[in-house]
């Protein structure tokens, strides 16, 4: 009690001086330990002084540590605040960028949706057409085509009649125009006659003048000579007219023949144009069908190119390696180097293909959704069935019950906090019982382990683990084929040619292993359920889960290729027909051009009859006029040479002729007016007939359009299945484009939501960081004050304490330490394994075989450091828990392990660049009414081997035993 009082007095004195102290808890505890009654007062005082100094120094150290930590915390808080603000800015930018991506994704979906809607409407129309494609409707459509063809023929006949009427009326208009022209000529001639008669009168009056007799005689002679010349000219013009008529007849024949050739060529062009268009439409239709088939083939090829496959290069070599492992007194003893090399090549040649889409799908490996378990199970089942198919074994089937088993087992791993490289047999058994299956052990699960340093996982990561697991286990990882037998459904020791159908699924889980650092270990689970393991069918659904396997894709691809071949053949035929139709059309167009050129040439030949006729008429009219002139001239001559009575008679006759000519002029003018009226009427009638002809031509076009529509409907009915298929392919293609776009939109929206949450979290983090910074700054200020106070206390103790007392205290401490070390060494030699020079001896002083000590470490007979054991300061051999080992606890641990499951050496296999661990565990002895466990027979172990087995920590991270059961 005196010691406690003195300590309290010192502390009280220091507090009275205004210095706050923080007593070291360890020192305080030591101070309160009662001392023996024989302790001297001097020793107590020395101890108290030493303890006070230690306390003060600890307080300074603690205060300095607290200040350093406070400064670091403040700086860290400042850094965190700045980082939080930077994160907030980054998060805001990410939200803005993602919002743009969402907008773009929405636009893409809208466009693709519009294409799907159009394709759906076309499919609906095609399906409706297919419903109507009955024999009766097809026959009715054929009858309608025949009717419309007749309507076209009738319309063409009517149009021809109307055009013929136009042609006839055009000729009448031409005749009327000629009549007008003739009347105009007659009027002009009559006017000339009037002018001539007037001149005759004037000449007759002049002839009555005696001075004009000789001129009259000369005029009469000249007039007679002109008449004679006119008669010769008329004969020549008549001959020219006869020749012109013959030439124009030939011209018209040539025009008629050329026109007929043009009409025939035009008809051929019209027909071949229609045929060429029909062939072009047919070609385009089959091109669309072929393109759709090609897209389907390309899509399936793309899918298959991204499908992960497992290939056995030599099935017989694999079967040999499998069977060799089971033969002999000990499994694996007949395994040849050839077997091992083949299996090694098998594992190295089958590698996982990464999937870009799966890499963007993050997953919670310990809490997979039902859809994710389904996807992983179908993925794994497809891989396993590829192998089974190559080996001629029955397939595995993914069922609703097997999926539930996978989820329940992985959930039990999580709920059991499983953290061992081994099976959670209890969790597996509970899940089996809950699902109506045989329980009481692990009859279902194989597992593959992958060590990683990251908890983040994607769907691609999980598929990689599962792929590698199947390849590794099928390939005899760990120098055994028990995994392969389980996955292939082959009973232990049976020939690999036997196998059974099983219900299959896959799952995953993750757990940490703590050694020198944290390891994140991912586990892939495979579950095989034999039909005879089902105890309660009501709890285990055998309903198959639908999915598309690689074999299904290959079948679909073969079907699609057959469709493509058929479509290509039809397209080639359509292309040939189109090419032929285009060639015929081109040929007919050339012939039409030639015919049109010939017609133009024939029409360009000048018409000669009209000119010749006009020339004849002109000379005839001149002859007639000159004859009258001559008659008048002769009468004037006779009168000039006669008496006055005769001259008067000539004048009277001239006046009478003038009256007659004037009357003829009036008649000609009236006839010209009538001809002009007739021409106007004929032109009006021609316009009316032309309107009718135009209407008839339009009727032909309308009838042709109706016929084309009827033919299209008939063709649609006759090709209804093809049109439906083409529409379905188009819709499927459009939907295929839409689906990933919708998924992208959902994904982008999800990312946007996540980024918005990240932004909210970042904003909250800024607030929290600011608050934390303020708190840390206050703590730093207080820590500085505490350090200053603690230093004052320590300085006070150093000033009061004499150097001799310090030396005495230190000497005493040294002596006590040496004494304690001697006691600990003696105790270590007594209690168990300890070091004697460079040897390791037990508690009885016997040397431990195969162990030596070098540089403070225990070395085995192979020159390697024994893992898991260290030598403490007392020279004792201790395990990682700090416990000294001895002969007894080694034997006890060994016995305890033997009653559980002996551990075999760890085997590591490298597949696809990663290290995977698989161990062989000797199974428990089969219990009554339970299926047999598998594994190797128990091996004898040396004393060192027994120690290694007994000390689980010696195995290290990859040395934990794992029991494998099927």
PDB file of C-alpha atoms in Angstrom, residues 1-3 33-44:
ATOM      1  CA  UNK A   1       0.000   0.000   0.000  1.00  0.00           C
ATOM      2  CA  UNK A   2       2.959   2.347   0.638  1.00  0.00           C
ATOM      3  CA  UNK A   3       4.030   2.120  -3.013  1.00  0.00           C
ATOM      4  CA  UNK A  33       0.696  -5.171  -8.301  1.00  0.00           C
ATOM      5  CA  UNK A  34       1.258  -5.723  -4.540  1.00  0.00           C
ATOM      6  CA  UNK A  35       4.913  -6.210  -3.500  1.00  0.00           C
ATOM      7  CA  UNK A  36       6.227  -8.592  -0.861  1.00  0.00           C
ATOM      8  CA  UNK A  37       6.482  -7.483   2.791  1.00  0.00           C
ATOM      9  CA  UNK A  38      10.275  -8.019   2.697  1.00  0.00           C
ATOM     10  CA  UNK A  39      10.771  -5.300  -0.047  1.00  0.00           C
ATOM     11  CA  UNK A  40      12.950  -2.462   1.241  1.00  0.00           C
ATOM     12  CA  UNK A  41      11.882   1.172   1.272  1.00  0.00           C
ATOM     13  CA  UNK A  42      14.927   2.148  -0.793  1.00  0.00           C
ATOM     14  CA  UNK A  43      13.992  -0.246  -3.565  1.00  0.00           C
ATOM     15  CA  UNK A  44      10.429   1.017  -3.518  1.00  0.00           C
TER      16      UNK A  44
END
